């Protein structure tokens, strides 16, 4: 099968039918309500609905909500915004407190569409052939896509180190997982292309010849979890070409994409081009800072892109969205209808109203711009934290005497440090555990890298790292103190 | 197997292992974070966490939320309540905007436990052997329970007329559905006990002998959807005995339980004991108005009870809870962790804060009482609407000349009217459709009863009804006008 640009819904259906699971085919939704519009038309009188089993809206105990919205992160300046039964007109509280469409509220979806269009994070094929659906956080989005698409006969490629709960989602559908080698360095960040190409080209003689050829690649291309690495645009293009050649779908999970940083400057560690008087404009941010997404290269409809409000708004909203071709969309929506229905209406309301209250302008362009400004301020704050942690790591005694090496992130929330263990001193996992316990005794915790390996045997050379999160610490001093304690622990270990 | 009161977790496991699906057994959750508490203890210094991939809370764009809470339904009087990063202390905005436990926030769960204990809606077996979990609306709860418990080898009994999306949830797990006959009258409301007992006693020679014996009964015992009927306590006791004898689990879906009304008074149609100077006290409401739930009879752990905030708070919260024994709970929680994670934090916050702001008292007793007062005011409002609609129906010309009969609800949101068709004039479904179209032309819509039948052939004598919702109309006059239009449509049809 050769790659082709779909022209119609039937094209999509033909191309992607074989990606749909057996269990999906058994799914159907029984509805009992009339979906055709009424033909009633009688002057001023309107149709009276006695159909829906909906509670009366005047019985909802909330009359209005005042949101006090931060003007920028870590500040006390707020913008008051009021949401009532009637306001905002386009998405009033009466609507968001009531039952609603499983796909999410149209005004929020329309905003998202305008926003991702501004960022060029949209597919190259016909605009009428893809859609956006809201879901209850990326975990929910991913769960639903694997429930929809994979089963006992599926094989899914994933990065050898990854956000392992997703591995559970995949395995639980009966599908098989294949780890892909990663380059854990800043020269050729992320998936090892040679390994991947060779694996796919020599499938029938390779280690997985007993399995079906992979139909999916699950990847976190920017600020990867746990490695912090970001795939170059060239690498993305080559992987997309492989997807066309070997006919797989790319599941692009991009929670950290907006938290994209300038390169760390060793001469001037705290350099932060987001501020420092060289403030980056939103156009520069879009053009030169943000990475090109897989979906923006997608001519075939073979990319499904996952975004979330968890990192740029708040995880407690449990709000995410998925961009995909209409065929996948219909299947996904059907599953959403039959399972969780719509994500929280009040979450959607608060995200919508907060974004629209960040500027007093009603112009879409201004609203997009002010939301971009918020996101860039976040990226600015995370850049500073990344810089502070990297500087502390580079300046630590333990680093200077070569007890560990550092992989520099240019996005996201994580830095990994690789410990230079002496393998003759025993099993890496045991050594890692010893360091973990020393760190714990010294009052600092980080993630044991080997716990994020899909297959420890496969990743035996990549088990010697810790994932450090710089996002959650209270402030820069706490980051420095944490690194201090790590330094102390490593010095103790290697003594 | 005989019914037994479980004493330990292992008892539960032994008793209920066979109710767990094949697919559930394949499920497991990979975690990569350390779950043991740190042993770090160093004076004033505290452990620094670099483990979690959590965003920094000072970056969430909401500083505080002011809720304006209605003092009673359909009023303009509000109580202002403010929720901030620090308040309420027990469940601050910082917590609810962040990632959190999949089972829901403990303070909200604790409130629910106190509340249902006050109502006696708790099991009779050891308090340490059951739990409450929060989920994203009852659709989500039910989806998860069927995903957890049923598969190709399961048989589930359901009321012959029911909320059919749940039928989809059941069928989608591969399970088989068995409809149970309903009595559609006010003498012996709901499931036909003789039919049910005979079916179970004569399984091997009955119509479903090719299927496994049923392991589940799914029932909406109060204000049933679509029939509006409420099972008597005696009936519930007998059904529970059958569950023990034939070893099935009762899935008690009770969204309408709190909307329980006094009997309609034909002498005084608008009599409403919730007001009328005879105001019902909360103790009377609990003792004499609310129905005894199946879970309050449960000695075995064989009842799973589903409640929701959709009808007594607002559907847009997407917030529900399930009460079940710990073994089911653990399975359910595992599936929730692997799929949607926690329901919206902000929804939980708003429900919690609203309930706790309805009184200025900090005493649990007062908080429960004020929440009960709110719920009784809702029940009062729905009682009035029910009365208005019933009165209009009884007074309609169409009713007086016997064109339809009425089933009186004593709970919930629905009234059904059964049309007295002349069967010689053709197929009931065709006749129903004709009336539907006439109603539509006259500007009123209701639900075609036959669309809520699980099996139209099985329910062939019960297809001739419309479900009318009295909850959603704007006011009493609109309810009267709707009945007026129905009356007109029926007169036209029978002319």
Coordinates of C-alpha atoms in Angstrom, one line a residue, chain A residues 77-399:
Chain A
X77 CA -2.2 40.7 40.0
X78 CA -5.5 39.4 38.9
X79 CA -8.2 40.2 36.4
X80 CA -11.7 39.6 37.7
X81 CA -14.0 37.8 35.3
X82 CA -17.6 36.9 36.0
X83 CA -19.4 34.0 34.5
X84 CA -23.2 33.8 35.0
X85 CA -26.2 32.0 33.8
X86 CA -26.3 34.3 30.8
X87 CA -22.6 35.1 30.3
X88 CA -20.5 34.8 28.3
X89 CA -23.3 34.8 25.7
X90 CA -21.5 32.2 23.6
X91 CA -20.9 29.8 26.4
X92 CA -23.0 30.7 29.4
X93 CA -23.0 29.0 32.8
X94 CA -26.5 27.6 32.1
X95 CA -25.0 25.6 29.2
X96 CA -21.9 24.4 30.9
X97 CA -23.8 23.2 34.0
X98 CA -26.2 21.2 31.9
X99 CA -25.8 17.9 29.9
X100 CA -24.0 18.6 26.7
X101 CA -22.3 17.2 23.6
X102 CA -19.8 14.4 24.2
X103 CA -17.3 16.0 21.9
X104 CA -17.1 19.2 24.0
X105 CA -18.5 22.7 23.7
X106 CA -18.3 24.1 20.2
X107 CA -17.1 27.6 21.3
X108 CA -14.1 26.1 23.1
X109 CA -13.4 23.7 20.1
X110 CA -13.6 26.7 17.7
X111 CA -11.1 28.6 19.8
X112 CA -8.7 25.7 19.8
X113 CA -9.0 25.4 16.1
X114 CA -8.1 29.0 15.6
X115 CA -5.3 28.7 18.0
X116 CA -3.7 25.6 16.5
X117 CA -4.2 27.1 13.0
X118 CA -2.2 30.2 14.1
X119 CA 0.5 27.9 15.3
X120 CA 0.4 25.8 12.1
X121 CA -0.2 22.7 14.2
X122 CA -2.8 21.5 11.7
X123 CA -2.7 18.8 9.0
X124 CA -1.9 19.4 5.4
X125 CA -4.8 17.5 4.0
X126 CA -8.4 18.8 3.4
X127 CA -9.6 20.9 6.3
X128 CA -13.0 19.1 6.2
X129 CA -11.3 15.8 6.9
X130 CA -10.0 16.4 10.3
X131 CA -11.5 17.4 13.6
X132 CA -10.8 18.3 17.2
X133 CA -12.4 16.5 20.1
X134 CA -12.2 17.4 23.8
X135 CA -11.5 14.7 26.4
X136 CA -10.8 14.4 30.1
X137 CA -7.0 14.8 30.2
X138 CA -4.4 13.1 28.0
X139 CA -4.6 9.9 30.0
X140 CA -8.2 9.7 29.0
X141 CA -7.4 10.6 25.4
X142 CA -4.8 8.0 25.1
X143 CA -6.8 5.3 26.8
X144 CA -9.6 6.0 24.4
X145 CA -7.4 5.9 21.3
X146 CA -5.9 2.5 22.2
X147 CA -9.3 1.1 23.2
X148 CA -10.5 2.3 19.8
X149 CA -7.5 1.2 17.7
X150 CA -5.5 -1.7 19.1
X151 CA -6.2 -5.3 20.0
X152 CA -4.5 -8.7 20.2
X153 CA -3.4 -8.4 16.7
X154 CA -1.7 -5.0 17.0
X155 CA 1.9 -4.1 17.5
X156 CA 2.8 -0.7 18.8
X157 CA 6.3 0.9 18.7
X158 CA 7.2 3.1 21.7
X159 CA 10.3 4.9 22.9
X160 CA 12.3 2.4 25.1
X161 CA 12.0 4.9 28.0
X162 CA 8.5 6.4 28.2
X163 CA 5.5 7.4 30.3
X164 CA 4.8 3.9 31.3
X165 CA 1.1 4.1 32.2
X166 CA 0.5 4.4 28.5
X167 CA 2.2 1.0 28.1
X168 CA -0.5 -0.3 30.3
X169 CA -3.2 1.2 28.1
X170 CA -1.6 -0.6 25.1
X171 CA -1.1 -3.9 26.8
X172 CA -4.6 -3.9 28.2
X173 CA -6.1 -4.0 24.7
X174 CA -4.1 -7.1 24.1
X175 CA -1.6 -5.3 21.8
X176 CA 2.2 -6.0 21.8
X177 CA 4.8 -3.4 22.6
X178 CA 8.0 -2.9 20.7
X179 CA 10.6 -0.6 22.3
X180 CA 12.7 1.7 20.0
X181 CA 16.3 2.6 20.9
X182 CA 16.8 6.2 22.0
X183 CA 19.9 8.3 21.7
X184 CA 20.4 9.7 25.2
X185 CA 22.5 12.7 24.2
X186 CA 22.3 16.2 22.9
X187 CA 23.7 15.4 19.4
X188 CA 21.0 13.3 17.9
X189 CA 18.2 13.5 20.4
X190 CA 15.6 10.8 20.8
X191 CA 14.6 7.8 18.6
X192 CA 17.6 6.1 17.0
X193 CA 16.7 6.3 13.3
X194 CA 19.1 3.7 12.0
X195 CA 17.8 1.2 14.5
X196 CA 14.2 2.0 13.6
X197 CA 14.7 1.9 9.8
X198 CA 16.7 -1.3 10.0
X199 CA 14.0 -2.9 12.3
X200 CA 11.2 -2.1 9.8
X201 CA 13.2 -2.9 6.7
X202 CA 14.3 -6.3 8.0
X203 CA 11.1 -7.2 9.9
X204 CA 10.8 -10.8 8.6
X205 CA 14.3 -11.7 9.8
X206 CA 14.3 -9.4 12.9
X207 CA 13.6 -10.1 16.6
X208 CA 9.9 -9.5 16.3
X209 CA 9.2 -11.5 13.1
X210 CA 6.6 -13.5 15.1
X211 CA 4.5 -10.4 15.6
X212 CA 2.4 -8.4 13.1
X213 CA 4.1 -5.4 11.6
X214 CA 3.6 -2.3 13.8
X215 CA 0.5 -0.2 13.0
X216 CA 1.3 2.5 15.5
X217 CA 4.2 4.6 16.8
X218 CA 3.5 6.2 20.1
X219 CA 6.0 9.1 20.7
X220 CA 6.5 12.1 22.9
X221 CA 8.6 14.2 20.5
X222 CA 9.2 17.3 22.5
X223 CA 10.6 17.4 26.1
X224 CA 10.2 13.6 26.1
X225 CA 9.1 12.0 29.4
X226 CA 11.4 10.9 31.0
X227 CA 14.5 11.9 28.9
X228 CA 13.6 15.6 28.3
X229 CA 14.8 15.2 24.7
X230 CA 13.4 16.8 21.7
X231 CA 13.4 15.3 18.2
X232 CA 14.8 17.5 15.5
X233 CA 12.6 18.5 12.6
X234 CA 14.8 16.5 10.2
X235 CA 14.3 13.4 12.4
X236 CA 10.5 14.0 12.4
X237 CA 10.5 14.3 8.6
X238 CA 12.4 11.0 8.3
X239 CA 10.1 9.2 10.8
X240 CA 7.1 10.5 8.9
X241 CA 8.5 9.1 5.7
X242 CA 9.0 5.7 7.4
X243 CA 5.4 5.9 8.5
X244 CA 4.4 6.3 4.9
X245 CA 6.7 3.6 3.7
X246 CA 5.8 1.1 6.3
X247 CA 2.2 2.3 6.8
X248 CA 1.9 3.0 10.4
X249 CA 0.1 5.8 12.3
X250 CA 2.0 8.3 14.5
X251 CA 0.4 9.0 17.9
X252 CA 2.0 12.3 18.8
X253 CA 1.7 12.9 22.5
X254 CA 2.7 16.5 23.0
X255 CA 2.0 17.8 26.6
X256 CA 5.2 19.7 26.8
X257 CA 5.3 21.2 23.3
X258 CA 4.6 24.8 24.4
X259 CA 7.2 24.7 27.1
X260 CA 10.0 25.1 24.6
X261 CA 13.3 26.8 25.7
X262 CA 16.2 28.4 24.0
X263 CA 19.4 26.4 24.2
X264 CA 21.3 26.5 27.5
X265 CA 24.2 29.0 27.3
X266 CA 27.2 27.6 29.1
X267 CA 28.9 31.0 29.0
X268 CA 25.9 32.7 30.6
X269 CA 23.9 30.0 32.4
X270 CA 21.0 32.2 33.4
X271 CA 20.5 33.7 30.0
X272 CA 16.9 33.7 29.2
X273 CA 15.9 35.2 25.9
X274 CA 12.3 35.2 26.9
X275 CA 13.2 38.1 29.1
X276 CA 16.7 39.8 29.4
X277 CA 15.5 42.7 27.3
X278 CA 15.5 40.5 24.2
X279 CA 11.9 39.5 24.8
X280 CA 10.7 37.0 22.1
X281 CA 7.7 38.1 20.1
X282 CA 4.8 35.7 19.6
X283 CA 5.7 35.4 15.9
X284 CA 9.3 34.5 16.7
X285 CA 8.0 32.0 19.3
X286 CA 5.9 30.3 16.7
X287 CA 8.5 30.4 13.9
X288 CA 11.8 29.9 15.7
X289 CA 11.0 28.4 19.2
X290 CA 8.2 26.0 18.9
X291 CA 9.0 22.7 17.2
X292 CA 7.2 21.6 14.0
X293 CA 4.6 19.0 15.0
X294 CA 4.1 15.8 13.1
X295 CA 0.6 16.8 12.3
X296 CA 1.9 19.8 10.4
X297 CA 3.7 17.4 8.1
X298 CA 0.7 15.1 7.7
X299 CA -0.5 14.7 4.2
X300 CA -2.1 11.3 4.7
X301 CA -4.2 11.6 7.9
X302 CA -1.8 9.2 9.6
X303 CA -1.0 11.5 12.6
X304 CA -3.1 11.7 15.7
X305 CA -2.0 14.6 17.9
X306 CA -2.7 14.7 21.6
X307 CA -2.6 18.0 23.5
X308 CA -3.6 18.9 27.1
X309 CA -4.4 21.8 29.3
X310 CA -2.7 20.1 32.2
X311 CA 0.7 21.7 31.7
X312 CA -0.3 25.2 30.4
X313 CA -3.5 25.6 32.5
X314 CA -3.9 23.1 35.4
X315 CA -4.1 19.3 35.6
X316 CA -7.1 19.5 37.9
X317 CA -9.2 20.7 34.9
X318 CA -8.9 17.2 33.4
X319 CA -9.1 18.7 30.0
X320 CA -7.3 17.6 26.8
X321 CA -7.9 17.5 23.1
X322 CA -7.1 15.2 20.2
X323 CA -6.7 16.2 16.6
X324 CA -7.2 13.4 14.1
X325 CA -8.8 12.5 10.8
X326 CA -12.6 12.2 10.7
X327 CA -12.6 8.5 10.5
X328 CA -10.6 8.1 13.7
X329 CA -12.7 10.9 15.1
X330 CA -16.0 9.2 14.6
X331 CA -14.7 6.0 16.2
X332 CA -13.2 7.9 19.1
X333 CA -16.4 9.9 19.6
X334 CA -18.5 6.8 19.5
X335 CA -16.4 5.3 22.3
X336 CA -16.5 8.6 24.2
X337 CA -20.3 8.6 24.0
X338 CA -20.6 5.1 25.2
X339 CA -18.2 5.6 28.1
X340 CA -17.5 8.9 29.9
X341 CA -19.5 11.3 27.7
X342 CA -18.3 15.0 27.8
X343 CA -15.5 16.2 30.0
X344 CA -16.5 18.3 32.9
X345 CA -18.6 21.3 31.7
X346 CA -17.3 23.5 34.4
X347 CA -13.7 22.7 33.5
X348 CA -14.5 23.7 29.9
X349 CA -16.2 26.9 31.1
X350 CA -13.3 27.9 33.3
X351 CA -10.7 27.3 30.6
X352 CA -12.8 29.1 28.0
X353 CA -13.6 32.0 30.3
X354 CA -10.1 32.4 31.6
X355 CA -8.6 32.5 28.1
X356 CA -11.2 35.0 27.0
X357 CA -10.7 37.2 30.0
X358 CA -7.0 37.6 29.6
X359 CA -7.7 40.5 27.2
X360 CA -10.6 42.9 27.2
X361 CA -10.6 42.7 23.4
X362 CA -13.3 40.6 21.7
X363 CA -11.2 40.1 18.6
X364 CA -10.0 36.6 18.0
X365 CA -6.6 37.8 17.1
X366 CA -6.1 39.6 20.4
X367 CA -7.5 36.6 22.3
X368 CA -5.0 34.3 20.7
X369 CA -2.2 36.7 21.2
X370 CA -3.0 37.1 24.9
X371 CA -3.2 33.4 25.4
X372 CA 0.2 33.0 23.6
X373 CA 1.6 35.7 25.9
X374 CA 0.5 33.6 28.9
X375 CA 2.1 30.5 27.5
X376 CA 5.3 32.3 26.7
X377 CA 5.5 33.6 30.3
X378 CA 5.2 30.0 31.4
X379 CA 7.9 29.0 29.1
X380 CA 10.0 31.8 30.4
X381 CA 9.5 30.6 34.0
X382 CA 10.4 27.1 33.1
X383 CA 13.5 28.2 31.2
X384 CA 14.7 29.9 34.3
X385 CA 14.2 26.8 36.4
X386 CA 15.9 24.6 33.8
X387 CA 18.8 27.1 33.8
X388 CA 19.1 27.1 37.6
X389 CA 19.1 23.4 37.8
X390 CA 21.5 22.9 35.0
X391 CA 23.9 25.5 36.4
X392 CA 23.8 23.8 39.8
X393 CA 24.4 20.4 38.3
X394 CA 27.4 21.6 36.2
X395 CA 28.8 23.4 39.2
X396 CA 28.5 20.4 41.6
X397 CA 31.6 18.7 42.7
X398 CA 30.2 15.3 41.8
X399 CA 29.8 16.4 38.2

